[in-house]
Amino acid sequence: MREPTRAERTGRDRAALGAPDGGAVPLSSIQEAPVPRSPVGIPELDRVLGGGLVAGSVVLVGGEPGIGKSTLLLQAAAGVAGATASGGWVLYASGEESAPQIRLRSARLGLLDGPVAGAIRVVAESEIGRIAEIAGSERPVLVVVDSIQTMTVAELEGPAGSVGQVRESALRLMELAKGEGIAVVLVGHVTKDGSLAGPKTLEHLVDAVLSLEGERYASLRLLRASKNRFGSTEEIGVFEMGEAGLMELADPSRAFLADHEVPAPGSVVAPTLEGSRPILVEVQALVARAVYGTPRRTASGVDPNRLALLLAVLGRRAGVGLSSHDVYVNLAGGLSADEPALDLPVALALASSLRDQAVQGRTVAVGEVGLLGELRAVPGLERRLREAARLGFERAIVPAPARGSRTPEVGGLRVVAVGSLRGAVEAALDERVGARGEPAPAMLG
Ligand code: TYD
Ligand code: MG
């Protein structure tokens, strides 16, 4: 079988990018191009896409096997099929499952009885040429390809899932998308360490890369964009996997709060900001005296390098020495977040665990920690605090405002502004009340 020549390939890549054939044009004379966008009708997905699917664009949806990609895309197919004008339809091409298996899933999602059942056409096919042929002649508005690792191009040697097949399959689908103005969504399986070579090599080709995350045995799912040519990469979508597919949560900002009534040592609630959406998340820490060897540092959902830095600052600047302790830090609900604003809550959770003393009084904490043990302001403080107040929190420990600005006032919330990590630890833990709500010895003395 003949591989495409370099010239053919570049010409094709250029066509796929939609670049004009002519020479260079001045920036000032380039017209604004309209972006025809159709909402999928699933608000959490639309928000991550930046308002809907763009005709002619290629989106890669990655995630671990079993996380819910096929479910999400079948629901998205139904959304598009339901919203499209009469005659519009969606092609769902699966190399993973047989048509009856897809029917079974559709039944579970309640899609069989509605009008959309007629507007989603299924093909169990793994040869890209066939899929492109059907799409090219029958013109759906959306093509879903599940998954790119099962697809092959007949002219190419090598098994499905090999880098060559994955790349060439994706290139053919890009041609289809750009040439016909059809939106194409590719599913790609990715393992936890992202080690599956296939989809990674596609990230720079496609217009948007979304990933569906979560813990397989817990029900919360997070959708994020790591790349989006037609929207922001800040927004996240929050879903819950239920009996009938992925559901939107009525109140996503409280989804990542563990529910225990009594404050526990090692637990601190952080008002994080994911794009424009404030989400409250519980940071959990456990420290235990290391028995032998180098102490362990285990971080789940937070950056391990950031944790190492916080441990050093806690020891040197705040009198919370953990150099001979094993340390475990975790964000509840399987969320992962890497904003610096999590520094303070992580540090306070560690201090709280070391002292075995809970942070009392419905408290949230937020702030970036500097190497000198100082606290730095975080963006969107007022928005975060309003959300905390709405969810019933009564006290917030925040960085002292920079010169010239002021700490926001939020009804129902006592805002404690502190300049240093040491001050924050005192504010959080010196409530003169022990972990179990009994008066601490200091109070008796
Ligand atoms: P699936 O979409 O097949 O995952 P992927 O395509 O990413 O491999 O989803 C797999 C899991 O989701 C499976 O364990 C069953 C569960 N599930 C539900 O809990 N509810 C549902 O309505 C559906 C369709 C699946
Ligand atoms: Mg699947």
mmCIF file of N, CA and C in Angstrom, residues 79-199:
data_model
loop_
_atom_site.group_PDB
_atom_site.id
_atom_site.type_symbol
_atom_site.label_atom_id
_atom_site.label_comp_id
_atom_site.label_asym_id
_atom_site.label_seq_id
_atom_site.Cartn_x
_atom_site.Cartn_y
_atom_site.Cartn_z
ATOM 1 N N GLY A 79 -28.814 15.234 21.608
ATOM 2 C CA GLY A 79 -29.049 16.671 21.750
ATOM 3 C C GLY A 79 -28.988 17.376 20.405
ATOM 4 N N VAL A 80 -27.967 17.059 19.623
ATOM 5 C CA VAL A 80 -27.808 17.695 18.310
ATOM 6 C C VAL A 80 -28.935 17.262 17.377
ATOM 7 N N ALA A 81 -29.235 15.960 17.404
ATOM 8 C CA ALA A 81 -30.306 15.453 16.538
ATOM 9 C C ALA A 81 -31.634 16.115 16.891
ATOM 10 N N GLY A 82 -31.854 16.347 18.189
ATOM 11 C CA GLY A 82 -33.108 16.965 18.619
ATOM 12 C C GLY A 82 -33.186 18.437 18.238
ATOM 13 N N ALA A 83 -32.032 19.104 18.220
ATOM 14 C CA ALA A 83 -32.039 20.545 17.997
ATOM 15 C C ALA A 83 -31.972 20.918 16.526
ATOM 16 N N THR A 84 -31.485 19.986 15.716
ATOM 17 C CA THR A 84 -31.239 20.332 14.322
ATOM 18 C C THR A 84 -32.559 20.493 13.546
ATOM 19 N N ALA A 85 -32.500 21.305 12.506
ATOM 20 C CA ALA A 85 -33.698 21.547 11.694
ATOM 21 C C ALA A 85 -34.131 20.241 11.021
ATOM 22 N N SER A 86 -35.330 20.224 10.495
ATOM 23 C CA SER A 86 -35.862 18.980 9.925
ATOM 24 C C SER A 86 -34.908 18.438 8.862
ATOM 25 N N GLY A 87 -34.709 17.146 8.919
ATOM 26 C CA GLY A 87 -33.814 16.526 7.938
ATOM 27 C C GLY A 87 -32.392 16.388 8.441
ATOM 28 N N GLY A 88 -32.002 17.168 9.455
ATOM 29 C CA GLY A 88 -30.655 17.061 10.003
ATOM 30 C C GLY A 88 -30.514 15.792 10.822
ATOM 31 N N TRP A 89 -29.358 15.169 10.757
ATOM 32 C CA TRP A 89 -29.180 13.926 11.503
ATOM 33 C C TRP A 89 -27.728 13.752 11.924
ATOM 34 N N VAL A 90 -27.508 12.763 12.791
ATOM 35 C CA VAL A 90 -26.182 12.522 13.349
ATOM 36 C C VAL A 90 -25.734 11.104 13.003
ATOM 37 N N LEU A 91 -24.469 10.998 12.563
ATOM 38 C CA LEU A 91 -23.917 9.668 12.292
ATOM 39 C C LEU A 91 -23.078 9.228 13.493
ATOM 40 N N TYR A 92 -23.439 8.093 14.056
ATOM 41 C CA TYR A 92 -22.676 7.566 15.187
ATOM 42 C C TYR A 92 -21.946 6.321 14.708
ATOM 43 N N ALA A 93 -20.637 6.453 14.505
ATOM 44 C CA ALA A 93 -19.853 5.335 13.991
ATOM 45 C C ALA A 93 -19.087 4.707 15.138
ATOM 46 N N SER A 94 -19.302 3.432 15.354
ATOM 47 C CA SER A 94 -18.633 2.779 16.470
ATOM 48 C C SER A 94 -17.815 1.593 16.012
ATOM 49 N N GLY A 95 -16.565 1.588 16.399
ATOM 50 C CA GLY A 95 -15.728 0.421 16.166
ATOM 51 C C GLY A 95 -15.580 -0.370 17.454
ATOM 52 N N GLU A 96 -16.254 0.095 18.489
ATOM 53 C CA GLU A 96 -16.123 -0.523 19.804
ATOM 54 C C GLU A 96 -17.270 -1.460 20.097
ATOM 55 N N GLU A 97 -18.474 -1.025 19.686
ATOM 56 C CA GLU A 97 -19.650 -1.778 20.066
ATOM 57 C C GLU A 97 -20.481 -2.111 18.833
ATOM 58 N N SER A 98 -21.261 -3.184 18.938
ATOM 59 C CA SER A 98 -22.149 -3.549 17.847
ATOM 60 C C SER A 98 -23.393 -2.665 17.907
ATOM 61 N N ALA A 99 -24.145 -2.634 16.795
ATOM 62 C CA ALA A 99 -25.361 -1.823 16.757
ATOM 63 C C ALA A 99 -26.342 -2.214 17.871
ATOM 64 N N PRO A 100 -26.561 -3.526 18.126
ATOM 65 C CA PRO A 100 -27.476 -3.867 19.226
ATOM 66 C C PRO A 100 -26.986 -3.373 20.594
ATOM 67 N N GLN A 101 -25.679 -3.370 20.789
ATOM 68 C CA GLN A 101 -25.164 -2.850 22.059
ATOM 69 C C GLN A 101 -25.450 -1.358 22.195
ATOM 70 N N ILE A 102 -25.338 -0.651 21.088
ATOM 71 C CA ILE A 102 -25.620 0.789 21.127
ATOM 72 C C ILE A 102 -27.113 1.016 21.353
ATOM 73 N N ARG A 103 -27.909 0.123 20.777
ATOM 74 C CA ARG A 103 -29.353 0.226 20.996
ATOM 75 C C ARG A 103 -29.664 0.083 22.481
ATOM 76 N N LEU A 104 -28.994 -0.883 23.113
ATOM 77 C CA LEU A 104 -29.211 -1.148 24.526
ATOM 78 C C LEU A 104 -28.890 0.096 25.367
ATOM 79 N N ARG A 105 -27.771 0.712 25.038
ATOM 80 C CA ARG A 105 -27.388 1.930 25.767
ATOM 81 C C ARG A 105 -28.400 3.047 25.527
ATOM 82 N N SER A 106 -28.838 3.158 24.274
ATOM 83 C CA SER A 106 -29.827 4.192 23.952
ATOM 84 C C SER A 106 -31.117 3.984 24.730
ATOM 85 N N ALA A 107 -31.492 2.713 24.901
ATOM 86 C CA ALA A 107 -32.710 2.415 25.654
ATOM 87 C C ALA A 107 -32.528 2.889 27.090
ATOM 88 N N ARG A 108 -31.359 2.625 27.638
ATOM 89 C CA ARG A 108 -31.080 3.029 29.010
ATOM 90 C C ARG A 108 -31.122 4.557 29.159
ATOM 91 N N LEU A 109 -30.714 5.233 28.107
ATOM 92 C CA LEU A 109 -30.698 6.698 28.139
ATOM 93 C C LEU A 109 -32.047 7.293 27.749
ATOM 94 N N GLY A 110 -33.010 6.396 27.443
ATOM 95 C CA GLY A 110 -34.354 6.870 27.102
ATOM 96 C C GLY A 110 -34.436 7.541 25.749
ATOM 97 N N LEU A 111 -33.605 7.113 24.817
ATOM 98 C CA LEU A 111 -33.581 7.785 23.513
ATOM 99 C C LEU A 111 -34.392 7.060 22.450
ATOM 100 N N LEU A 112 -34.853 5.843 22.779
ATOM 101 C CA LEU A 112 -35.474 5.039 21.723
ATOM 102 C C LEU A 112 -36.869 5.499 21.333
ATOM 103 N N ASP A 113 -37.599 6.061 22.305
ATOM 104 C CA ASP A 113 -38.997 6.381 22.031
ATOM 105 C C ASP A 113 -39.169 7.759 21.383
ATOM 106 N N GLY A 114 -38.242 8.633 21.653
ATOM 107 C CA GLY A 114 -38.415 10.003 21.162
ATOM 108 C C GLY A 114 -38.164 10.125 19.674
ATOM 109 N N PRO A 115 -38.396 11.316 19.146
ATOM 110 C CA PRO A 115 -38.171 11.566 17.719
ATOM 111 C C PRO A 115 -36.686 11.479 17.343
ATOM 112 N N VAL A 116 -35.774 11.658 18.345
ATOM 113 C CA VAL A 116 -34.360 11.658 17.997
ATOM 114 C C VAL A 116 -33.885 10.282 17.545
ATOM 115 N N ALA A 117 -34.621 9.223 17.934
ATOM 116 C CA ALA A 117 -34.184 7.877 17.564
ATOM 117 C C ALA A 117 -34.052 7.744 16.048
ATOM 118 N N GLY A 118 -34.909 8.477 15.324
ATOM 119 C CA GLY A 118 -34.846 8.420 13.861
ATOM 120 C C GLY A 118 -33.741 9.299 13.291
ATOM 121 N N ALA A 119 -33.251 10.228 14.103
ATOM 122 C CA ALA A 119 -32.267 11.189 13.593
ATOM 123 C C ALA A 119 -30.842 10.862 14.029
ATOM 124 N N ILE A 120 -30.678 9.701 14.695
ATOM 125 C CA ILE A 120 -29.324 9.208 14.960
ATOM 126 C C ILE A 120 -29.171 7.927 14.155
ATOM 127 N N ARG A 121 -28.213 7.896 13.258
ATOM 128 C CA ARG A 121 -27.998 6.669 12.490
ATOM 129 C C ARG A 121 -26.683 6.056 12.934
ATOM 130 N N VAL A 122 -26.755 4.736 13.174
ATOM 131 C CA VAL A 122 -25.623 4.036 13.753
ATOM 132 C C VAL A 122 -24.939 3.190 12.692
ATOM 133 N N VAL A 123 -23.630 3.215 12.685
ATOM 134 C CA VAL A 123 -22.908 2.279 11.844
ATOM 135 C C VAL A 123 -21.780 1.663 12.669
ATOM 136 N N ALA A 124 -21.804 0.317 12.731
ATOM 137 C CA ALA A 124 -20.726 -0.375 13.441
ATOM 138 C C ALA A 124 -19.646 -0.650 12.410
ATOM 139 N N GLU A 125 -18.672 0.223 12.362
ATOM 140 C CA GLU A 125 -17.704 0.205 11.262
ATOM 141 C C GLU A 125 -16.384 0.750 11.775
ATOM 142 N N SER A 126 -15.297 0.151 11.328
ATOM 143 C CA SER A 126 -14.028 0.674 11.806
ATOM 144 C C SER A 126 -13.107 1.080 10.656
ATOM 145 N N GLU A 127 -13.654 1.087 9.424
ATOM 146 C CA GLU A 127 -12.815 1.524 8.317
ATOM 147 C C GLU A 127 -13.191 2.968 7.972
ATOM 148 N N ILE A 128 -12.213 3.846 8.081
ATOM 149 C CA ILE A 128 -12.469 5.282 7.934
ATOM 150 C C ILE A 128 -13.029 5.624 6.556
ATOM 151 N N GLY A 129 -12.534 4.942 5.526
ATOM 152 C CA GLY A 129 -13.012 5.216 4.173
ATOM 153 C C GLY A 129 -14.522 5.058 4.081
ATOM 154 N N ARG A 130 -15.050 4.004 4.710
ATOM 155 C CA ARG A 130 -16.495 3.740 4.675
ATOM 156 C C ARG A 130 -17.259 4.838 5.402
ATOM 157 N N ILE A 131 -16.732 5.208 6.563
ATOM 158 C CA ILE A 131 -17.410 6.235 7.365
ATOM 159 C C ILE A 131 -17.415 7.567 6.613
ATOM 160 N N ALA A 132 -16.256 7.894 6.024
ATOM 161 C CA ALA A 132 -16.167 9.163 5.289
ATOM 162 C C ALA A 132 -17.090 9.149 4.082
ATOM 163 N N GLU A 133 -17.223 7.969 3.467
ATOM 164 C CA GLU A 133 -18.077 7.843 2.284
ATOM 165 C C GLU A 133 -19.545 8.079 2.646
ATOM 166 N N ILE A 134 -19.972 7.430 3.725
ATOM 167 C CA ILE A 134 -21.360 7.614 4.169
ATOM 168 C C ILE A 134 -21.598 9.082 4.509
ATOM 169 N N ALA A 135 -20.673 9.642 5.282
ATOM 170 C CA ALA A 135 -20.849 11.030 5.721
ATOM 171 C C ALA A 135 -20.793 11.989 4.533
ATOM 172 N N GLY A 136 -19.860 11.713 3.597
ATOM 173 C CA GLY A 136 -19.704 12.612 2.455
ATOM 174 C C GLY A 136 -20.922 12.624 1.556
ATOM 175 N N SER A 137 -21.576 11.465 1.408
ATOM 176 C CA SER A 137 -22.704 11.452 0.477
ATOM 177 C C SER A 137 -24.036 11.734 1.172
ATOM 178 N N GLU A 138 -24.145 11.381 2.450
ATOM 179 C CA GLU A 138 -25.462 11.557 3.085
ATOM 180 C C GLU A 138 -25.535 12.758 4.018
ATOM 181 N N ARG A 139 -24.396 13.372 4.266
ATOM 182 C CA ARG A 139 -24.294 14.662 4.939
ATOM 183 C C ARG A 139 -25.014 14.830 6.268
ATOM 184 N N PRO A 140 -24.535 14.168 7.275
ATOM 185 C CA PRO A 140 -25.052 14.444 8.624
ATOM 186 C C PRO A 140 -24.521 15.791 9.113
ATOM 187 N N VAL A 141 -25.086 16.316 10.208
ATOM 188 C CA VAL A 141 -24.536 17.556 10.754
ATOM 189 C C VAL A 141 -23.385 17.265 11.710
ATOM 190 N N LEU A 142 -23.390 16.035 12.248
ATOM 191 C CA LEU A 142 -22.351 15.660 13.208
ATOM 192 C C LEU A 142 -21.970 14.204 12.983
ATOM 193 N N VAL A 143 -20.666 13.932 13.044
ATOM 194 C CA VAL A 143 -20.193 12.549 13.006
ATOM 195 C C VAL A 143 -19.468 12.269 14.313
ATOM 196 N N VAL A 144 -19.893 11.216 15.013
ATOM 197 C CA VAL A 144 -19.191 10.783 16.218
ATOM 198 C C VAL A 144 -18.424 9.516 15.870
ATOM 199 N N VAL A 145 -17.149 9.485 16.189
ATOM 200 C CA VAL A 145 -16.327 8.316 15.896
ATOM 201 C C VAL A 145 -15.823 7.728 17.205
ATOM 202 N N ASP A 146 -16.296 6.555 17.547
ATOM 203 C CA ASP A 146 -16.040 5.956 18.859
ATOM 204 C C ASP A 146 -15.373 4.594 18.676
ATOM 205 N N SER A 147 -14.135 4.393 18.889
ATOM 206 C CA SER A 147 -13.130 5.371 19.257
ATOM 207 C C SER A 147 -12.071 5.438 18.147
ATOM 208 N N ILE A 148 -11.237 6.447 18.202
ATOM 209 C CA ILE A 148 -10.233 6.621 17.156
ATOM 210 C C ILE A 148 -9.230 5.458 17.173
ATOM 211 N N GLN A 149 -9.070 4.827 18.340
ATOM 212 C CA GLN A 149 -8.127 3.695 18.422
ATOM 213 C C GLN A 149 -8.607 2.433 17.725
ATOM 214 N N THR A 150 -9.908 2.380 17.422
ATOM 215 C CA THR A 150 -10.406 1.181 16.738
ATOM 216 C C THR A 150 -10.459 1.388 15.227
ATOM 217 N N MET A 151 -10.131 2.587 14.777
ATOM 218 C CA MET A 151 -10.290 2.905 13.358
ATOM 219 C C MET A 151 -9.038 2.560 12.546
ATOM 220 N N THR A 152 -9.277 2.176 11.298
ATOM 221 C CA THR A 152 -8.155 1.918 10.396
ATOM 222 C C THR A 152 -8.431 2.569 9.050
ATOM 223 N N VAL A 153 -7.367 2.855 8.347
ATOM 224 C CA VAL A 153 -7.462 3.327 6.963
ATOM 225 C C VAL A 153 -7.014 2.146 6.116
ATOM 226 N N ALA A 154 -7.883 1.726 5.170
ATOM 227 C CA ALA A 154 -7.629 0.482 4.444
ATOM 228 C C ALA A 154 -6.278 0.481 3.735
ATOM 229 N N GLU A 155 -5.868 1.650 3.209
ATOM 230 C CA GLU A 155 -4.628 1.682 2.423
ATOM 231 C C GLU A 155 -3.370 1.596 3.276
ATOM 232 N N LEU A 156 -3.552 1.672 4.575
ATOM 233 C CA LEU A 156 -2.385 1.753 5.452
ATOM 234 C C LEU A 156 -2.196 0.431 6.179
ATOM 235 N N GLU A 157 -0.918 0.026 6.289
ATOM 236 C CA GLU A 157 -0.662 -1.195 7.062
ATOM 237 C C GLU A 157 -0.572 -0.849 8.531
ATOM 238 N N GLY A 158 -0.589 -1.867 9.345
ATOM 239 C CA GLY A 158 -0.473 -1.642 10.781
ATOM 240 C C GLY A 158 -1.815 -1.819 11.457
ATOM 241 N N PRO A 159 -1.795 -2.256 12.689
ATOM 242 C CA PRO A 159 -3.042 -2.555 13.393
ATOM 243 C C PRO A 159 -3.749 -1.282 13.859
ATOM 244 N N ALA A 160 -5.064 -1.430 14.094
ATOM 245 C CA ALA A 160 -5.822 -0.329 14.680
ATOM 246 C C ALA A 160 -5.163 0.061 15.994
ATOM 247 N N GLY A 161 -5.100 1.340 16.250
ATOM 248 C CA GLY A 161 -4.512 1.801 17.511
ATOM 249 C C GLY A 161 -3.050 2.166 17.393
ATOM 250 N N SER A 162 -2.408 1.764 16.276
ATOM 251 C CA SER A 162 -1.012 2.159 16.092
ATOM 252 C C SER A 162 -0.986 3.646 15.748
ATOM 253 N N VAL A 163 0.144 4.275 16.047
ATOM 254 C CA VAL A 163 0.215 5.721 15.854
ATOM 255 C C VAL A 163 -0.106 6.108 14.408
ATOM 256 N N GLY A 164 0.411 5.323 13.448
ATOM 257 C CA GLY A 164 0.154 5.619 12.038
ATOM 258 C C GLY A 164 -1.323 5.584 11.705
ATOM 259 N N GLN A 165 -2.006 4.547 12.150
ATOM 260 C CA GLN A 165 -3.445 4.413 11.859
ATOM 261 C C GLN A 165 -4.252 5.503 12.550
ATOM 262 N N VAL A 166 -3.934 5.760 13.794
ATOM 263 C CA VAL A 166 -4.686 6.769 14.542
ATOM 264 C C VAL A 166 -4.536 8.133 13.878
ATOM 265 N N ARG A 167 -3.300 8.460 13.501
ATOM 266 C CA ARG A 167 -3.029 9.754 12.903
ATOM 267 C C ARG A 167 -3.688 9.902 11.543
ATOM 268 N N GLU A 168 -3.546 8.880 10.707
ATOM 269 C CA GLU A 168 -4.108 8.949 9.363
ATOM 270 C C GLU A 168 -5.638 8.968 9.422
ATOM 271 N N SER A 169 -6.201 8.166 10.322
ATOM 272 C CA SER A 169 -7.666 8.164 10.473
ATOM 273 C C SER A 169 -8.143 9.561 10.852
ATOM 274 N N ALA A 170 -7.432 10.164 11.784
ATOM 275 C CA ALA A 170 -7.839 11.497 12.229
ATOM 276 C C ALA A 170 -7.691 12.521 11.100
ATOM 277 N N LEU A 171 -6.622 12.381 10.306
ATOM 278 C CA LEU A 171 -6.429 13.322 9.197
ATOM 279 C C LEU A 171 -7.556 13.205 8.176
ATOM 280 N N ARG A 172 -7.959 11.962 7.896
ATOM 281 C CA ARG A 172 -9.070 11.780 6.937
ATOM 282 C C ARG A 172 -10.354 12.415 7.471
ATOM 283 N N LEU A 173 -10.569 12.254 8.779
ATOM 284 C CA LEU A 173 -11.789 12.817 9.358
ATOM 285 C C LEU A 173 -11.724 14.343 9.391
ATOM 286 N N MET A 174 -10.519 14.886 9.522
ATOM 287 C CA MET A 174 -10.371 16.334 9.482
ATOM 288 C C MET A 174 -10.700 16.864 8.109
ATOM 289 N N GLU A 175 -10.229 16.141 7.098
ATOM 290 C CA GLU A 175 -10.556 16.525 5.730
ATOM 291 C C GLU A 175 -12.063 16.556 5.537
ATOM 292 N N LEU A 176 -12.713 15.521 6.058
ATOM 293 C CA LEU A 176 -14.171 15.438 5.951
ATOM 294 C C LEU A 176 -14.799 16.649 6.617
ATOM 295 N N ALA A 177 -14.335 16.944 7.839
ATOM 296 C CA ALA A 177 -14.913 18.050 8.601
ATOM 297 C C ALA A 177 -14.739 19.372 7.858
ATOM 298 N N LYS A 178 -13.498 19.662 7.476
ATOM 299 C CA LYS A 178 -13.224 20.960 6.840
ATOM 300 C C LYS A 178 -13.847 21.031 5.458
ATOM 301 N N GLY A 179 -13.796 19.918 4.722
ATOM 302 C CA GLY A 179 -14.302 19.915 3.360
ATOM 303 C C GLY A 179 -15.812 20.049 3.291
ATOM 304 N N GLU A 180 -16.499 19.400 4.203
ATOM 305 C CA GLU A 180 -17.966 19.334 4.120
ATOM 306 C C GLU A 180 -18.666 20.208 5.153
ATOM 307 N N GLY A 181 -17.895 20.811 6.054
ATOM 308 C CA GLY A 181 -18.537 21.630 7.088
ATOM 309 C C GLY A 181 -19.308 20.813 8.109
ATOM 310 N N ILE A 182 -18.844 19.578 8.311
ATOM 311 C CA ILE A 182 -19.511 18.693 9.275
ATOM 312 C C ILE A 182 -18.704 18.713 10.570
ATOM 313 N N ALA A 183 -19.377 18.787 11.709
ATOM 314 C CA ALA A 183 -18.653 18.685 12.980
ATOM 315 C C ALA A 183 -18.308 17.224 13.232
ATOM 316 N N VAL A 184 -17.081 16.977 13.681
ATOM 317 C CA VAL A 184 -16.657 15.608 13.955
ATOM 318 C C VAL A 184 -16.167 15.527 15.399
ATOM 319 N N VAL A 185 -16.655 14.520 16.124
ATOM 320 C CA VAL A 185 -16.168 14.304 17.479
ATOM 321 C C VAL A 185 -15.496 12.936 17.538
ATOM 322 N N LEU A 186 -14.258 12.924 17.983
ATOM 323 C CA LEU A 186 -13.511 11.673 18.106
ATOM 324 C C LEU A 186 -13.423 11.285 19.573
ATOM 325 N N VAL A 187 -13.593 10.013 19.841
ATOM 326 C CA VAL A 187 -13.363 9.521 21.200
ATOM 327 C C VAL A 187 -11.967 8.942 21.250
ATOM 328 N N GLY A 188 -11.229 9.213 22.308
ATOM 329 C CA GLY A 188 -9.907 8.611 22.470
ATOM 330 C C GLY A 188 -9.730 8.097 23.879
ATOM 331 N N HIS A 189 -9.323 6.852 23.999
ATOM 332 C CA HIS A 189 -9.064 6.322 25.347
ATOM 333 C C HIS A 189 -7.700 6.775 25.810
ATOM 334 N N VAL A 190 -7.641 7.241 27.004
ATOM 335 C CA VAL A 190 -6.381 7.669 27.591
ATOM 336 C C VAL A 190 -6.270 7.017 28.957
ATOM 337 N N THR A 191 -5.090 6.515 29.255
ATOM 338 C CA THR A 191 -4.920 5.941 30.593
ATOM 339 C C THR A 191 -4.543 7.047 31.561
ATOM 340 N N LYS A 192 -4.531 6.730 32.846
ATOM 341 C CA LYS A 192 -4.359 7.749 33.864
ATOM 342 C C LYS A 192 -3.091 8.584 33.646
ATOM 343 N N ASP A 193 -1.988 7.934 33.288
ATOM 344 C CA ASP A 193 -0.762 8.707 33.077
ATOM 345 C C ASP A 193 -0.670 9.244 31.652
ATOM 346 N N GLY A 194 -1.769 9.129 30.889
ATOM 347 C CA GLY A 194 -1.785 9.677 29.539
ATOM 348 C C GLY A 194 -0.844 8.938 28.602
ATOM 349 N N SER A 195 -0.512 7.684 28.965
ATOM 350 C CA SER A 195 0.560 7.006 28.251
ATOM 351 C C SER A 195 0.144 6.410 26.911
ATOM 352 N N LEU A 196 -1.163 6.335 26.659
ATOM 353 C CA LEU A 196 -1.574 5.743 25.388
ATOM 354 C C LEU A 196 -1.226 6.677 24.244
ATOM 355 N N ALA A 197 -0.283 6.279 23.462
ATOM 356 C CA ALA A 197 0.326 7.184 22.490
ATOM 357 C C ALA A 197 -0.682 7.788 21.517
ATOM 358 N N GLY A 198 -1.627 6.996 21.047
ATOM 359 C CA GLY A 198 -2.530 7.427 19.987
ATOM 360 C C GLY A 198 -3.100 8.827 20.137
ATOM 361 N N PRO A 199 -4.049 9.019 21.079
ATOM 362 C CA PRO A 199 -4.733 10.308 21.168
ATOM 363 C C PRO A 199 -3.801 11.476 21.446
#
